[in-house]
Tab-separated table of C-alpha atoms in Angstrom:
chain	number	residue	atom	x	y	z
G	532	UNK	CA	16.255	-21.559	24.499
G	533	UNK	CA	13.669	-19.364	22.693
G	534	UNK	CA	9.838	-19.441	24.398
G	535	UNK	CA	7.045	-20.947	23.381
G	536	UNK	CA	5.047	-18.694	20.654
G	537	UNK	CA	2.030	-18.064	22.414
G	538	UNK	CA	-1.159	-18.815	20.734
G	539	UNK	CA	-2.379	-15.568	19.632
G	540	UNK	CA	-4.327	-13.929	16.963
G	541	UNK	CA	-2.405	-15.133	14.228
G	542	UNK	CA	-3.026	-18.453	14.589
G	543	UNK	CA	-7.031	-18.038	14.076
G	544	UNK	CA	-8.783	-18.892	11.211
G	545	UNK	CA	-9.910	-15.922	9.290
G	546	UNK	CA	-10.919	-15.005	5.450
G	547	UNK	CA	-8.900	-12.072	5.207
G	548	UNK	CA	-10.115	-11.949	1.793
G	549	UNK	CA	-13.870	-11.805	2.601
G	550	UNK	CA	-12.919	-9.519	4.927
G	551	UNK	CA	-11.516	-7.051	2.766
G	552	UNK	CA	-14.798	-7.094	0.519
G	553	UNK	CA	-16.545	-6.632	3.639
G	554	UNK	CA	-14.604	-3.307	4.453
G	555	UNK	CA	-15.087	-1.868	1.235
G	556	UNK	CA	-19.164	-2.599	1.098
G	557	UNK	CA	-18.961	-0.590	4.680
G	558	UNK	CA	-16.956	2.711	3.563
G	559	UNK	CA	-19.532	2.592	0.115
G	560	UNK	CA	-22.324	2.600	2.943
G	561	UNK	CA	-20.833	5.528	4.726
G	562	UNK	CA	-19.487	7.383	1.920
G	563	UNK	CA	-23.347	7.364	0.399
G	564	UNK	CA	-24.658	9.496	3.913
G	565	UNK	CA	-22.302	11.888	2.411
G	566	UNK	CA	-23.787	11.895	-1.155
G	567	UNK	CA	-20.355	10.175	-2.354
G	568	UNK	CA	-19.032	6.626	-3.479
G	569	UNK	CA	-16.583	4.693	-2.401
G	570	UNK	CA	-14.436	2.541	-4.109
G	571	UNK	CA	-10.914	1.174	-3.352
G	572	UNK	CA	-9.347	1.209	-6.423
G	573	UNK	CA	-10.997	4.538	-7.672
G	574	UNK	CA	-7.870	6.396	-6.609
G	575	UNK	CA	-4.839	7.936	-8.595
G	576	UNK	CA	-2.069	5.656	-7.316
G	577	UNK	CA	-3.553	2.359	-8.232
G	578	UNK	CA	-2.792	1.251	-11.899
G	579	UNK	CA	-5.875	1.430	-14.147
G	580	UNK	CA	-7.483	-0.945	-16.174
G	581	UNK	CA	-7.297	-0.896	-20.062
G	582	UNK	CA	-9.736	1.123	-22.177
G	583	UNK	CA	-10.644	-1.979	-24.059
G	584	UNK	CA	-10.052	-5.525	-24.178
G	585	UNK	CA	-7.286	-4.337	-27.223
G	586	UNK	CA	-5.518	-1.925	-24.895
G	587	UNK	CA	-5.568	1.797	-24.460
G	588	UNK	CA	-7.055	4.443	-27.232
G	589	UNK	CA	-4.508	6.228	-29.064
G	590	UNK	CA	-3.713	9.716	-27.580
G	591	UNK	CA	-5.505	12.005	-30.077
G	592	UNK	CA	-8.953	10.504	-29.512
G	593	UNK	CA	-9.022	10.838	-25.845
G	594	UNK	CA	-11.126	13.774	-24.475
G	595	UNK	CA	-8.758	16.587	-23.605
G	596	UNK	CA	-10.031	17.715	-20.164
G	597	UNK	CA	-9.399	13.699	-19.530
G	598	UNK	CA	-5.897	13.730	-21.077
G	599	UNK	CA	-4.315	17.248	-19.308
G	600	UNK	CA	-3.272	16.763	-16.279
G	601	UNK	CA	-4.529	19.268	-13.545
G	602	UNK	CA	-2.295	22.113	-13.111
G	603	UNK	CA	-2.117	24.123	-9.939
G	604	UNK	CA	-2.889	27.422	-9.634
G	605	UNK	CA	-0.535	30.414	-9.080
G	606	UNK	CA	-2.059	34.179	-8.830
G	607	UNK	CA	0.248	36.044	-11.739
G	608	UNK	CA	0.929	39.649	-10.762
G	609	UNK	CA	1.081	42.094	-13.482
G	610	UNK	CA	1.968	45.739	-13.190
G	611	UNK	CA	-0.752	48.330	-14.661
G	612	UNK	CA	-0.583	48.790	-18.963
G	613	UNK	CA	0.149	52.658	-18.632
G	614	UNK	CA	2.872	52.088	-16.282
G	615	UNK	CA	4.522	49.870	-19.769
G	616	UNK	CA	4.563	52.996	-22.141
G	617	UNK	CA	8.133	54.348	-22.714
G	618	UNK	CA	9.023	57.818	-22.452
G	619	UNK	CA	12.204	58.710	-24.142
G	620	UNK	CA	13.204	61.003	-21.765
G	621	UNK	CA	12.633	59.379	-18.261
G	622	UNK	CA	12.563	55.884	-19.127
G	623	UNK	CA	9.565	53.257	-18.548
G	624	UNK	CA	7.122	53.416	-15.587
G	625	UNK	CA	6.424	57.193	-15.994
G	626	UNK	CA	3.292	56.814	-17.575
G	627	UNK	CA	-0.291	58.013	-15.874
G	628	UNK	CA	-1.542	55.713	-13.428
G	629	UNK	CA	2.076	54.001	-13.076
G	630	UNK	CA	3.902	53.832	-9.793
G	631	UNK	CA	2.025	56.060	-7.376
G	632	UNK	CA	3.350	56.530	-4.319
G	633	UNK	CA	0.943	55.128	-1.478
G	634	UNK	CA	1.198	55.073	2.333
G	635	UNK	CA	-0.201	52.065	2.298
G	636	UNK	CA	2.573	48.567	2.436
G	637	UNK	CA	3.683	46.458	-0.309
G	638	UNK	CA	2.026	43.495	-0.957
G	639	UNK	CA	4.173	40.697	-0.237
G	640	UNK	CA	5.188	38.949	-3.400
G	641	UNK	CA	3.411	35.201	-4.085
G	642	UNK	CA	5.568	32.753	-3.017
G	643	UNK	CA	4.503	29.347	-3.363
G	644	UNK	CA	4.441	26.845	-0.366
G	645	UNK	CA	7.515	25.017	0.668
G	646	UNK	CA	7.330	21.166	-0.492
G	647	UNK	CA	6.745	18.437	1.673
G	648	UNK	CA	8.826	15.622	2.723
G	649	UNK	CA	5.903	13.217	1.286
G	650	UNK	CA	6.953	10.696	4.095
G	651	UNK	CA	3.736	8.994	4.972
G	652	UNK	CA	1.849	10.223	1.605
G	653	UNK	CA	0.745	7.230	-0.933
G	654	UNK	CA	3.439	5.758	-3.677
G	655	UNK	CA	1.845	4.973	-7.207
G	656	UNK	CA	0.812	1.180	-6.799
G	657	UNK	CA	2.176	-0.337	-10.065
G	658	UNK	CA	0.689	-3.157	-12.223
G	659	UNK	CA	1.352	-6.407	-10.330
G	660	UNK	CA	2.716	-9.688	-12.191
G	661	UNK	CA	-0.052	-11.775	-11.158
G	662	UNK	CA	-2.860	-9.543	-12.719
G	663	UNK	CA	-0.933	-10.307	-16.057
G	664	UNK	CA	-0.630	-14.088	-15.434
G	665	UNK	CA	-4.094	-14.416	-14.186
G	666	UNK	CA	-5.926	-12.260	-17.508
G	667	UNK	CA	-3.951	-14.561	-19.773
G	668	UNK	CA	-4.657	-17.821	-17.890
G	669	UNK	CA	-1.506	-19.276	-16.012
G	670	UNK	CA	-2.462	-19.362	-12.857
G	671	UNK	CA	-4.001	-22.863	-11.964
G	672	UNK	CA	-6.676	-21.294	-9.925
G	673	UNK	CA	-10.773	-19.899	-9.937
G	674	UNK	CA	-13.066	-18.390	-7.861
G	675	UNK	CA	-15.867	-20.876	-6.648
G	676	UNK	CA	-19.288	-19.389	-6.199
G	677	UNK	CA	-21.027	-20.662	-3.322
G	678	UNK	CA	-23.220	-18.987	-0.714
G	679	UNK	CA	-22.341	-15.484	1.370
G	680	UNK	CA	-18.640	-16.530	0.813
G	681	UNK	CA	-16.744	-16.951	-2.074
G	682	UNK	CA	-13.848	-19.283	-2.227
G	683	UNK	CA	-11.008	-20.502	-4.643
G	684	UNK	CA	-10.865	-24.004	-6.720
G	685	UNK	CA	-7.291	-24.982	-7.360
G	686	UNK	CA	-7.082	-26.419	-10.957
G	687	UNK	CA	-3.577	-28.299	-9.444
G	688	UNK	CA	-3.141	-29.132	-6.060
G	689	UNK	CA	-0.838	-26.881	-4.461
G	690	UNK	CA	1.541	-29.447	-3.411
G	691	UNK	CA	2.549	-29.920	-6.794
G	692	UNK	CA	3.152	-26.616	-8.211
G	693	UNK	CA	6.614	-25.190	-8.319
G	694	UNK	CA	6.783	-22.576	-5.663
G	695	UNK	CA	9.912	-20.924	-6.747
G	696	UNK	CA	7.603	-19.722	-9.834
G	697	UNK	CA	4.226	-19.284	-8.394
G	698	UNK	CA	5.028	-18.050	-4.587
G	699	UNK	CA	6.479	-14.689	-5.413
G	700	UNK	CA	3.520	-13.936	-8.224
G	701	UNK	CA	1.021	-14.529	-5.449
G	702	UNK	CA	2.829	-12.184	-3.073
G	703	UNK	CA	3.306	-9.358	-6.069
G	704	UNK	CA	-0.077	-9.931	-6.002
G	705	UNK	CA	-0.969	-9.050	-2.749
G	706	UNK	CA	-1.086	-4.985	-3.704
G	707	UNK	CA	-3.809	-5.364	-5.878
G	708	UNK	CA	-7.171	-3.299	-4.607
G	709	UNK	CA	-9.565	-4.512	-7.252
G	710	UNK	CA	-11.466	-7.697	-7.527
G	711	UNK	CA	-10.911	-11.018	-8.652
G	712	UNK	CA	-7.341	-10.002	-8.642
G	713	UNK	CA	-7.929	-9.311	-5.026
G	714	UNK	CA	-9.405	-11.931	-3.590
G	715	UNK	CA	-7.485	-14.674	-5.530
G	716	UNK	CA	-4.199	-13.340	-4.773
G	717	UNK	CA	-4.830	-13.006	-0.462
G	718	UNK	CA	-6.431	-16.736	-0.973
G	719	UNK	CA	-4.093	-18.063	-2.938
G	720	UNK	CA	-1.168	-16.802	-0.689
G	721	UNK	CA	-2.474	-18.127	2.285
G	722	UNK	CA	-3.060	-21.633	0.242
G	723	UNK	CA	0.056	-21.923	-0.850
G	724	UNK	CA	1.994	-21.133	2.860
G	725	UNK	CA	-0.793	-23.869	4.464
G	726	UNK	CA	0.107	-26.524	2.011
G	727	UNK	CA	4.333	-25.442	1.521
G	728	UNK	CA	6.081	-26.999	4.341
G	729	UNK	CA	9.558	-27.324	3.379
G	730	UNK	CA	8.839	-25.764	-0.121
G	731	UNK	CA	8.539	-22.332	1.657
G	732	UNK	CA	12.033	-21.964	2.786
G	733	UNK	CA	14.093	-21.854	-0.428
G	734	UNK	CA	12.343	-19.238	-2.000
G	735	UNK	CA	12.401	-16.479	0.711
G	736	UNK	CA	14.949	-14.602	-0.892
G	737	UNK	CA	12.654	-14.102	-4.397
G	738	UNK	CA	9.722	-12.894	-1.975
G	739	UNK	CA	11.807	-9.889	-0.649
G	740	UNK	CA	10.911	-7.672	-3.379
G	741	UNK	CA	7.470	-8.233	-3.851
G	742	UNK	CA	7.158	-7.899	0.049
G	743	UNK	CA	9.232	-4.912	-0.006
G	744	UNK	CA	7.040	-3.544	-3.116
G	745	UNK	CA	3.849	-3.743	-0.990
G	746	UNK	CA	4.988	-2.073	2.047
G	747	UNK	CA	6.683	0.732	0.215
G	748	UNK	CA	3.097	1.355	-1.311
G	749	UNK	CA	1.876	3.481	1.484
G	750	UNK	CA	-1.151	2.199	0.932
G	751	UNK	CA	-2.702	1.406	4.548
G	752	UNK	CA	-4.853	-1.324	3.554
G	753	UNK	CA	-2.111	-2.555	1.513
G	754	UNK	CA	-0.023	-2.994	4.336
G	755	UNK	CA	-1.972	-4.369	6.405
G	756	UNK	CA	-2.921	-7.258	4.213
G	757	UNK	CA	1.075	-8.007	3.562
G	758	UNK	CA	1.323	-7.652	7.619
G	759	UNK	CA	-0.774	-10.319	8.190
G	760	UNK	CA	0.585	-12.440	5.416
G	761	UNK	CA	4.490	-11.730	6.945
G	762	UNK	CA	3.089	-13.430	10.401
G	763	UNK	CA	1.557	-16.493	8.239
G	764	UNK	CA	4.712	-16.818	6.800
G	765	UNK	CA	7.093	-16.546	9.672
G	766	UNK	CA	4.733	-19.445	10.868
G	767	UNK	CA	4.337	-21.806	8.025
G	768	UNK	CA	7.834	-23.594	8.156
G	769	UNK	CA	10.885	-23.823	10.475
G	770	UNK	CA	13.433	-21.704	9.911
G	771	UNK	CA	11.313	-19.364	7.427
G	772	UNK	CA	11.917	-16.428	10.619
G	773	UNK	CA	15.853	-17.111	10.759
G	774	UNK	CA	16.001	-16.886	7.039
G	775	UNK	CA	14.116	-13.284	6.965
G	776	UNK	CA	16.717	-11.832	9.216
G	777	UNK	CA	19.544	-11.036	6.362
G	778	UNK	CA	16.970	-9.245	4.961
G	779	UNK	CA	15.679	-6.871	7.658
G	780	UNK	CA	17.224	-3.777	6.358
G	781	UNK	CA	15.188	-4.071	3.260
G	782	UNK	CA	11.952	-4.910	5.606
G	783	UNK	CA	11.692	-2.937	8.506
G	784	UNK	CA	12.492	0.785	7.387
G	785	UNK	CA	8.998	1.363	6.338
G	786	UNK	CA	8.038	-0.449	9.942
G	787	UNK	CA	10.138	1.774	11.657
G	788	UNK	CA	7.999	4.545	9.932
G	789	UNK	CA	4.613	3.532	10.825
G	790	UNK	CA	5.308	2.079	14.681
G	791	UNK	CA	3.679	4.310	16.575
G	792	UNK	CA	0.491	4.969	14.090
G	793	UNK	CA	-1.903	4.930	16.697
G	794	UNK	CA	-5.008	6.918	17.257
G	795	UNK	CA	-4.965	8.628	21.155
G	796	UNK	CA	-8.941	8.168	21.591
G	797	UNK	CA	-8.495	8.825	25.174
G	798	UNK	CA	-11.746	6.574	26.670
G	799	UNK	CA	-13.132	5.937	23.478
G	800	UNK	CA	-13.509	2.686	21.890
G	801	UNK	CA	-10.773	1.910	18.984
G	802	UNK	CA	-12.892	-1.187	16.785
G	803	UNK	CA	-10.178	-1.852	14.460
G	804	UNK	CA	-8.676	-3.999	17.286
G	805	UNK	CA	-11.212	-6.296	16.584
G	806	UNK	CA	-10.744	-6.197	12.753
G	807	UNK	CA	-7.281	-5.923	13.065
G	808	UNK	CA	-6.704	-3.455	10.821
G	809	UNK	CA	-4.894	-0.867	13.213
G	810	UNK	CA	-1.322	-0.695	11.344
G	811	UNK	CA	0.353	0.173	14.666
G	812	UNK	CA	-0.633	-2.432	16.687
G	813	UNK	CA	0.112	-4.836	13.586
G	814	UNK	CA	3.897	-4.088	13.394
G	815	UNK	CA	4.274	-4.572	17.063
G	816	UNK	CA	3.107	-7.863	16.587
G	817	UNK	CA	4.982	-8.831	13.543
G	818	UNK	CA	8.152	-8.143	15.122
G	819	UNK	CA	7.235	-9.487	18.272
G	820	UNK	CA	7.069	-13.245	15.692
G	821	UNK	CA	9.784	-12.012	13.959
G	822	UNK	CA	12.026	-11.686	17.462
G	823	UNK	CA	10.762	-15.078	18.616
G	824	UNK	CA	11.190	-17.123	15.356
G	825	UNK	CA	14.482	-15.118	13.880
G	826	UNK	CA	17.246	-16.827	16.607
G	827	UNK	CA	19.264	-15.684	18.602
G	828	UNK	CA	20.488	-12.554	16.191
G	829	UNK	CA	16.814	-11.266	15.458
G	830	UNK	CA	16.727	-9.291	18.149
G	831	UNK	CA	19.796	-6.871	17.611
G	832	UNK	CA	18.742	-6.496	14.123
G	833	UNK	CA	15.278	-5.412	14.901
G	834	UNK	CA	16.976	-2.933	17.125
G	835	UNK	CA	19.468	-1.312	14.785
G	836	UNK	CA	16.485	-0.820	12.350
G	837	UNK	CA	13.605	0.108	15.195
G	838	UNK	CA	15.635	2.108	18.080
G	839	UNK	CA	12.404	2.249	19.763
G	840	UNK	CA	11.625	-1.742	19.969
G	841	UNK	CA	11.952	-3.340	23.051
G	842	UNK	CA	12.474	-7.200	22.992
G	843	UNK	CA	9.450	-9.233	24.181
G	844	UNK	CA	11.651	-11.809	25.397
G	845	UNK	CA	14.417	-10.678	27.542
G	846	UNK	CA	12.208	-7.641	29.299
């Protein structure tokens, strides 16, 4: 007999939407001190917008210092011109100024840095499905302008839409740093798991990939948003947990990865625990619900994924 899911954080109401706006006004605030700007989706992994409403210029008539790619710079080397001239007699480097000989030690050839593993750096965040549905229209849904907070207007109530067709568009959507596409797609997500009940359950295996997509981004705020929207999830039907356990190995790798992402502040104070944006702490709750809604098998699966969880319900 599993225990009683203590009401927790999860379970309060909160505009995660708004609150992503909110973030971004804050790092443009502190970014200005600094003479700079900040915006989310000014940054080279997240997919660009078209030139013009027609598409993208043709390749000859964009600027080239926009359409070369920045190389990286390597020191060349070259050896002096007089120590090139030939002499028939003794061959090249015999030539005035050539090869003196020196005291002094050889420079150490250039050798270029070893690569990185790239574990932890940022993926390219690709073009999501619902940005395509929502700039040609097929998704039954608006933002509604009213005061400090926006919200969304459902042109169909979401108890009638088909959820094997719009569910996993609204999770693709979920990557998406730029507004509307943003905002509708957190909103959306969350209004579709309030209002699924038993819809939810059949289509868990066609949100894997867009779940798995998200995570695999990299992208911290990224992450944290589909975080938050795994523990609705796990939440919004029965057996929606037990269901997500087949797929763990696709899940929890990246989990695994960021676990322990924690900042030591030592007596400071950390105030993304109130935001709940700290990406460490996050995990350990989402497979803390996982463990307690997954059945009796969760547990062993988290294990042979995580090594390092311990079970919040038999310690």
């Amino acid at each position: 007999m599993l225990p009683k899911i203590q009401g927790q954080a999860v379970g309060r109401k909160e505009n995660l939407a708004s609150q992503q706006i909110v973030e971004d006004h804050l790092k443009n605030i502190l970014k200005k001190q600094e003479n700079q700007n900040y915006k989310a989706w000014k940054t080279p992994y997240a997919p660009k917008n078209p030139h013009s409403p027609f598409g993208d210029f043709p390749k000859e008539y964009i600027p080239k210092e926009k359409a070369n790619q920045q190389k990286v710079y390597e020191p060349v080397h070259e050896t002096s011109q007089n120590a090139l001239i030939t002499n028939k007699y003794q061959g090249t480097h015999q030539g005035t100024g050539g090869r003196t000989s020196s005291q002094l030690q050889k420079k150490e050839e250039y050798k270029a840095a070893p690569p990185k593993a790239g574990a932890y750096d940022q993926r390219t965040i690709t073009v999501s499905d619902f940005r395509r549905y929502y700039d040609r229209g097929d998704l039954p849904i608006k933002v509604d302008h009213q005061g400090s907070v926006n919200r969304i207007i459902w042109k169909i109530s979401p108890e009638q839409l088909d959820y094997h067709h719009y569910l996993p568009i609204f999770f693709d959507g979920l990557r998406e740093k730029m507004d509307p596409y943003r905002f509708l797609a957190i909103l959306g997500t969350y209004g579709l798991l309030e209002s699924g009940g038993n819809k939810i359950l059949p289509v868990i295996p066609q949100l894997i990939i867009p779940i798995k997509t998200n995570l695999n981004t990299r992208d911290i705020s990224i992450m944290e948003v589909q975080l938050k929207v795994l523990q609705k999830l796990v939440l919004s039907g029965e057996m929606v947990g037990e269901a997500l356990v087949p797929y763990y190995r696709q899940l929890l790798p990246i989990m695994n990865l960021y676990k322990n992402n924690n900042s030591n502040l030592g007596d400071k104070i950390e105030y993304n625990q109130r935001k709940r944006v700290n990406i460490g702490d996050l995990i350990q709750e989402t497979l803390e619900l996982f463990e307690q809604t997954g059945g009796e098998d969760a547990y062993i699966n988290i294990k042979y994924m995580i090594p390092t969880y311990e079970s919040c319900i038999l310690n």
